[in-house]
Tab-separated table of C-alpha atoms in Angstrom:
chain	number	residue	atom	x	y	z
A	1	MET	CA	7.430	-27.937	-1.523
A	2	LEU	CA	9.573	-25.586	0.591
A	3	ASP	CA	9.202	-22.750	-1.896
A	4	ILE	CA	5.397	-23.191	-1.902
A	5	ILE	CA	5.415	-22.749	1.939
A	6	LYS	CA	7.662	-19.690	1.629
A	7	VAL	CA	5.327	-18.168	-1.057
A	8	ILE	CA	2.305	-18.782	1.100
A	9	ILE	CA	4.004	-16.954	3.941
A	10	LEU	CA	4.911	-13.992	1.652
A	11	GLY	CA	1.264	-13.992	0.396
A	12	ILE	CA	0.001	-13.744	3.989
A	13	VAL	CA	2.454	-10.940	4.712
A	14	GLU	CA	1.333	-8.980	1.650
A	15	GLY	CA	-2.308	-9.484	2.300
A	16	ILE	CA	-2.064	-8.255	5.926
A	17	ALA	CA	0.575	-5.433	5.443
A	18	GLU	CA	-0.685	-3.972	2.213
A	19	TRP	CA	-3.729	-2.336	3.772
A	20	LEU	CA	-2.459	-1.710	7.315
A	21	PRO	CA	-0.118	1.397	7.223
A	22	ILE	CA	3.002	-0.674	8.025
A	23	SER	CA	4.584	-1.111	4.516
A	24	SER	CA	3.911	-4.346	2.686
A	25	THR	CA	6.911	-3.945	0.470
A	26	GLY	CA	9.156	-3.374	3.478
A	27	HIS	CA	7.851	-6.461	5.187
A	28	LEU	CA	8.223	-8.550	1.933
A	29	ILE	CA	11.881	-7.481	1.592
A	30	LEU	CA	12.589	-8.374	5.200
A	31	VAL	CA	10.674	-11.646	5.219
A	32	GLY	CA	11.966	-12.614	1.839
A	33	ASP	CA	15.480	-11.950	3.073
A	34	LEU	CA	14.989	-14.221	6.046
A	35	LEU	CA	13.239	-16.985	4.082
A	36	ALA	CA	15.630	-16.723	1.125
A	37	PRO	CA	13.466	-18.541	-1.480
A	38	SER	CA	15.437	-20.467	-4.149
A	39	MET	CA	14.045	-18.349	-7.014
A	40	SER	CA	16.195	-15.852	-8.780
A	41	GLU	CA	16.684	-12.290	-7.398
A	42	GLU	CA	15.132	-10.881	-10.529
A	43	PHE	CA	11.998	-13.001	-10.034
A	44	MET	CA	11.708	-12.112	-6.344
A	45	GLU	CA	11.970	-8.415	-7.188
A	46	MET	CA	9.074	-8.760	-9.590
A	47	PHE	CA	7.152	-11.119	-7.324
A	48	ASN	CA	7.231	-8.653	-4.431
A	49	VAL	CA	5.376	-6.086	-6.588
A	50	VAL	CA	3.120	-8.241	-8.753
A	51	ILE	CA	1.773	-10.123	-5.715
A	52	GLN	CA	-0.075	-6.862	-4.994
A	53	LEU	CA	-2.489	-7.694	-7.788
A	54	GLY	CA	-4.156	-10.171	-5.421
A	55	ALA	CA	-4.462	-7.460	-2.758
A	56	ILE	CA	-5.978	-5.017	-5.206
A	57	MET	CA	-8.555	-7.463	-6.359
A	58	ALA	CA	-9.775	-7.660	-2.773
A	59	VAL	CA	-10.571	-3.895	-2.955
A	60	VAL	CA	-12.387	-4.436	-6.282
A	61	VAL	CA	-14.492	-7.242	-4.817
A	62	ILE	CA	-15.332	-5.514	-1.516
A	63	TYR	CA	-16.141	-2.137	-3.043
A	64	PHE	CA	-17.425	-3.339	-6.418
A	65	HIS	CA	-20.752	-1.591	-6.182
A	66	LYS	CA	-19.169	1.706	-4.999
A	67	LEU	CA	-16.574	1.573	-7.729
A	68	ASN	CA	-18.895	0.646	-10.572
A	69	PRO	CA	-20.330	3.642	-12.456
A	70	PHE	CA	-22.418	1.377	-14.656
A	71	SER	CA	-24.340	-0.285	-11.845
A	72	PRO	CA	-28.056	-0.528	-12.661
A	73	LYS	CA	-28.790	-0.139	-8.919
A	74	LYS	CA	-27.470	3.448	-8.911
A	75	THR	CA	-29.446	6.580	-9.792
A	76	GLN	CA	-28.029	8.877	-12.556
A	77	LYS	CA	-26.635	11.208	-9.868
A	78	GLN	CA	-24.930	8.340	-8.070
A	79	LYS	CA	-23.386	7.247	-11.415
A	80	LEU	CA	-22.104	10.743	-11.972
A	81	LEU	CA	-20.606	10.864	-8.416
A	82	THR	CA	-18.858	7.585	-9.087
A	83	TRP	CA	-17.272	8.984	-12.273
A	84	GLN	CA	-16.205	12.054	-10.351
A	85	MET	CA	-14.640	9.809	-7.767
A	86	TRP	CA	-12.623	7.986	-10.417
A	87	ILE	CA	-11.470	11.359	-11.801
A	88	LYS	CA	-10.341	12.259	-8.338
A	89	VAL	CA	-8.471	8.987	-8.016
A	90	LEU	CA	-6.684	9.655	-11.402
A	91	ILE	CA	-5.682	13.244	-10.381
A	92	ALA	CA	-4.176	12.032	-7.188
A	93	SER	CA	-2.331	9.291	-9.024
A	94	ILE	CA	-0.450	11.772	-11.181
A	95	PRO	CA	2.567	12.527	-8.945
A	96	ALA	CA	3.440	8.875	-8.261
A	97	GLY	CA	2.745	7.850	-11.772
A	98	VAL	CA	5.125	10.370	-13.264
A	99	VAL	CA	7.926	9.737	-10.758
A	100	GLY	CA	7.365	5.958	-10.846
A	101	VAL	CA	7.768	5.786	-14.639
A	102	LEU	CA	10.837	8.040	-14.674
A	103	PHE	CA	12.741	6.916	-11.606
A	104	ASN	CA	11.344	3.428	-10.637
A	105	ASP	CA	14.628	1.572	-11.321
A	106	ILE	CA	16.783	4.157	-9.615
A	107	LEU	CA	14.681	4.120	-6.479
A	108	ASP	CA	14.718	0.303	-6.430
A	109	GLU	CA	18.437	0.226	-6.639
A	110	ILE	CA	19.008	2.768	-3.961
A	111	PHE	CA	16.365	1.952	-1.395
A	112	TYR	CA	15.299	-1.704	-1.995
A	113	LYS	CA	17.387	-2.751	1.041
A	114	PRO	CA	16.648	-3.547	4.725
A	115	PHE	CA	18.306	-0.477	6.280
A	116	PRO	CA	16.518	2.215	4.227
A	117	VAL	CA	13.289	0.315	4.922
A	118	ALA	CA	13.961	0.502	8.642
A	119	VAL	CA	14.577	4.255	8.424
A	120	MET	CA	11.316	4.920	6.565
A	121	LEU	CA	9.403	2.626	9.009
A	122	ILE	CA	10.588	4.772	11.886
A	123	LEU	CA	10.150	8.118	10.180
A	124	TYR	CA	6.491	7.527	9.229
A	125	GLY	CA	5.828	5.868	12.542
A	126	VAL	CA	6.814	9.112	14.265
A	127	LEU	CA	4.695	11.059	11.771
A	128	PHE	CA	1.666	8.977	12.556
A	129	ILE	CA	2.002	9.757	16.232
A	130	ILE	CA	2.609	13.476	15.772
A	131	VAL	CA	-0.311	13.929	13.329
A	132	GLU	CA	-2.787	11.970	15.533
A	133	ASP	CA	-1.686	13.991	18.612
A	134	ARG	CA	-2.168	17.170	16.690
A	135	ASN	CA	-5.684	16.090	15.472
A	136	ALA	CA	-6.844	14.953	18.932
A	137	GLY	CA	-10.126	16.638	19.693
A	138	ARG	CA	-10.315	18.247	16.284
A	139	LYS	CA	-13.316	17.460	13.956
A	140	ALA	CA	-12.389	16.407	10.527
A	141	SER	CA	-13.177	18.954	7.784
A	142	VAL	CA	-13.537	16.338	5.038
A	143	THR	CA	-15.952	13.490	5.680
A	144	ARG	CA	-16.680	12.430	2.115
A	145	ILE	CA	-14.526	11.708	-0.898
A	146	SER	CA	-16.667	14.151	-2.880
A	147	ASN	CA	-15.459	16.934	-0.572
A	148	LEU	CA	-11.771	16.510	-1.753
A	149	SER	CA	-10.696	19.465	-3.807
A	150	VAL	CA	-8.017	19.326	-6.576
A	151	PRO	CA	-5.271	20.858	-4.243
A	152	MET	CA	-6.121	18.175	-1.647
A	153	LEU	CA	-5.912	15.454	-4.224
A	154	LEU	CA	-2.519	16.564	-5.369
A	155	TRP	CA	-1.347	16.837	-1.806
A	156	ILE	CA	-2.420	13.297	-1.083
A	157	GLY	CA	-0.891	12.241	-4.428
A	158	PHE	CA	2.450	13.807	-3.373
A	159	PHE	CA	2.448	11.596	-0.237
A	160	GLN	CA	1.697	8.574	-2.401
A	161	MET	CA	4.715	9.530	-4.517
A	162	LEU	CA	6.877	9.410	-1.391
A	163	ALA	CA	5.763	5.868	-0.857
A	164	LEU	CA	7.810	4.749	-3.884
A	165	ILE	CA	10.524	4.439	-1.353
A	166	PRO	CA	10.231	0.961	0.247
A	167	GLY	CA	9.337	1.005	3.968
A	168	THR	CA	7.254	4.129	3.593
A	169	SER	CA	3.985	2.239	3.098
A	170	ARG	CA	1.717	3.506	0.255
A	171	SER	CA	-1.314	3.329	2.476
A	172	GLY	CA	0.582	4.775	5.349
A	173	ALA	CA	1.951	7.764	3.360
A	174	THR	CA	-1.442	8.623	1.784
A	175	ILE	CA	-3.275	8.353	5.066
A	176	VAL	CA	-0.732	10.580	6.826
A	177	GLY	CA	-1.076	13.143	4.030
A	178	ALA	CA	-4.884	13.067	4.210
A	179	LEU	CA	-4.981	13.385	7.984
A	180	ILE	CA	-2.733	16.417	7.873
A	181	ILE	CA	-5.217	18.335	5.754
A	182	GLY	CA	-8.143	17.378	7.955
A	183	VAL	CA	-9.662	14.313	6.135
A	184	SER	CA	-11.444	11.858	8.475
A	185	ARG	CA	-9.742	8.496	9.151
A	186	GLU	CA	-12.467	6.557	7.382
A	187	VAL	CA	-12.334	8.635	4.213
A	188	ALA	CA	-8.576	8.666	4.322
A	189	ALA	CA	-8.429	4.878	4.447
A	190	GLU	CA	-11.052	4.289	1.793
A	191	PHE	CA	-9.659	6.791	-0.647
A	192	THR	CA	-6.227	5.101	-0.092
A	193	PHE	CA	-7.836	1.762	-1.093
A	194	PHE	CA	-9.213	3.315	-4.314
A	195	LEU	CA	-5.961	5.135	-5.077
A	196	ALA	CA	-4.113	1.886	-4.886
A	197	ILE	CA	-5.952	0.472	-7.946
A	198	PRO	CA	-4.127	2.463	-10.686
A	199	ALA	CA	-0.957	2.576	-8.602
A	200	MET	CA	-0.655	-1.176	-8.173
A	201	PHE	CA	-1.739	-2.113	-11.658
A	202	GLY	CA	0.829	0.390	-13.053
A	203	ALA	CA	3.656	-0.830	-10.808
A	204	SER	CA	2.919	-4.462	-11.595
A	205	PHE	CA	2.823	-3.738	-15.292
A	206	LEU	CA	6.209	-2.063	-15.150
A	207	LYS	CA	7.698	-4.954	-13.223
A	208	LEU	CA	6.226	-7.524	-15.579
A	209	VAL	CA	7.638	-5.627	-18.648
A	210	LYS	CA	11.082	-5.349	-16.975
A	211	PHE	CA	10.996	-9.078	-16.096
A	212	GLY	CA	9.951	-9.857	-19.705
A	213	PHE	CA	7.016	-12.132	-18.994
A	214	ALA	CA	9.626	-15.014	-19.226
A	215	PHE	CA	8.127	-17.358	-16.660
A	216	THR	CA	8.837	-20.936	-16.126
A	217	GLY	CA	5.803	-23.063	-15.232
A	218	ALA	CA	6.957	-23.243	-11.585
A	219	GLU	CA	7.419	-19.453	-11.357
A	220	LEU	CA	4.052	-18.762	-12.806
A	221	GLY	CA	2.419	-21.179	-10.385
A	222	LEU	CA	4.166	-19.631	-7.411
A	223	LEU	CA	3.185	-16.095	-8.505
A	224	LEU	CA	-0.549	-17.138	-8.886
A	225	LEU	CA	-0.431	-18.826	-5.511
A	226	GLY	CA	1.022	-15.783	-3.850
A	227	CYS	CA	-1.639	-13.542	-5.483
A	228	LEU	CA	-4.497	-15.864	-4.285
A	229	VAL	CA	-3.219	-15.932	-0.693
A	230	SER	CA	-2.711	-12.169	-0.780
A	231	PHE	CA	-6.325	-11.733	-2.067
A	232	LEU	CA	-7.812	-13.785	0.697
A	233	LEU	CA	-5.861	-12.144	3.507
A	234	SER	CA	-6.479	-8.680	2.078
A	235	ILE	CA	-10.230	-9.106	2.438
A	236	VAL	CA	-9.730	-9.877	6.118
A	237	SER	CA	-7.238	-7.002	6.556
A	238	ILE	CA	-9.460	-4.369	4.854
A	239	LYS	CA	-12.523	-5.228	6.912
A	240	PHE	CA	-10.464	-5.277	10.062
A	241	LEU	CA	-8.918	-1.810	9.420
A	242	MET	CA	-12.228	-0.163	8.580
A	243	SER	CA	-13.773	-1.588	11.735
A	244	TYR	CA	-10.769	-0.662	13.817
A	245	ILE	CA	-10.508	2.993	12.873
A	246	LYS	CA	-14.204	3.609	13.676
A	247	LYS	CA	-13.157	3.718	17.364
A	248	ASN	CA	-9.433	3.991	17.307
A	249	ASP	CA	-6.748	6.196	15.879
A	250	PHE	CA	-3.595	5.185	13.804
A	251	LYS	CA	-1.036	5.658	16.634
A	252	ILE	CA	-0.709	1.875	17.369
A	253	PHE	CA	0.586	1.443	13.828
A	254	GLY	CA	3.065	4.278	14.440
A	255	TYR	CA	4.464	2.525	17.611
A	256	TYR	CA	4.632	-0.763	15.706
A	257	ARG	CA	6.699	0.844	12.869
A	258	ILE	CA	9.096	2.403	15.259
A	259	ILE	CA	9.667	-0.858	17.222
A	260	LEU	CA	10.092	-2.916	13.945
A	261	GLY	CA	12.353	-0.298	12.374
A	262	GLY	CA	14.548	-0.192	15.505
A	263	LEU	CA	14.886	-3.988	15.463
A	264	ILE	CA	15.867	-3.983	11.801
A	265	VAL	CA	18.458	-1.282	12.465
A	266	LEU	CA	19.859	-3.381	15.315
A	267	MET	CA	19.952	-6.566	13.237
A	268	THR	CA	21.715	-4.725	10.345
A	269	LEU	CA	24.324	-3.285	12.719
A	270	ILE	CA	24.938	-6.692	14.281
A	271	ARG	CA	25.380	-8.294	10.771
A	272	MET	CA	27.854	-5.537	9.812
A	273	LEU	CA	29.788	-6.037	13.112
A	274	PHE	CA	30.107	-9.715	12.715
A	275	ALA	CA	30.540	-9.767	8.834
């Protein structure tokens, strides 16, 4: 019963933090460390990634019409634009896909810890504030996904690649990268949602292969529960973010990251001092 409550909490954290630029993986590492579920370390490492499937299904549900190139409600031109959008998503996915396949285990071993998470939270928090201050008063040059060129896509893809380090935030990194090159906040956020689809499915598949699909009945039940909770909270989180950025910038998330990162550094130092 206690593990069920812990998994529900982790699902809530994933659903909220996945789409807000505050690092879902970073929060899951930290919350999981505090909750200390009784499952094996190997299962929790896989769980923290595969639970993202629930979050990504929320994107598919909310944007199903926009993502579906076969929709009978679309004109031929709209279907073509949808296919072009998917090609753009795949192009932007290349950097993270290549590095993720080659170095996923090494990155996990080095950075899947509270202190590196704290450092990345602070670093990208500062970046959000700097970029938003620089963009203040400027008009975005890219206001549609169809306006994104191949160099822009690879630039955004490079920032998504950086998000392989826990604490960076995949959505946070890609949004920062997009804002730097003049993409509007709404387009940056929406494209980030779409870019998450191949990234999360790919990362989840790699983790499942590494884990070996060797679930006990209890583990499978907990994983499905986590995904369901993540799915429900993601719907709320996505709608909140898209509504929020119509009138506000991303600086509040930058301040949050800096404060949280600072607290984690402080907690880590205290633990080291009294260990």
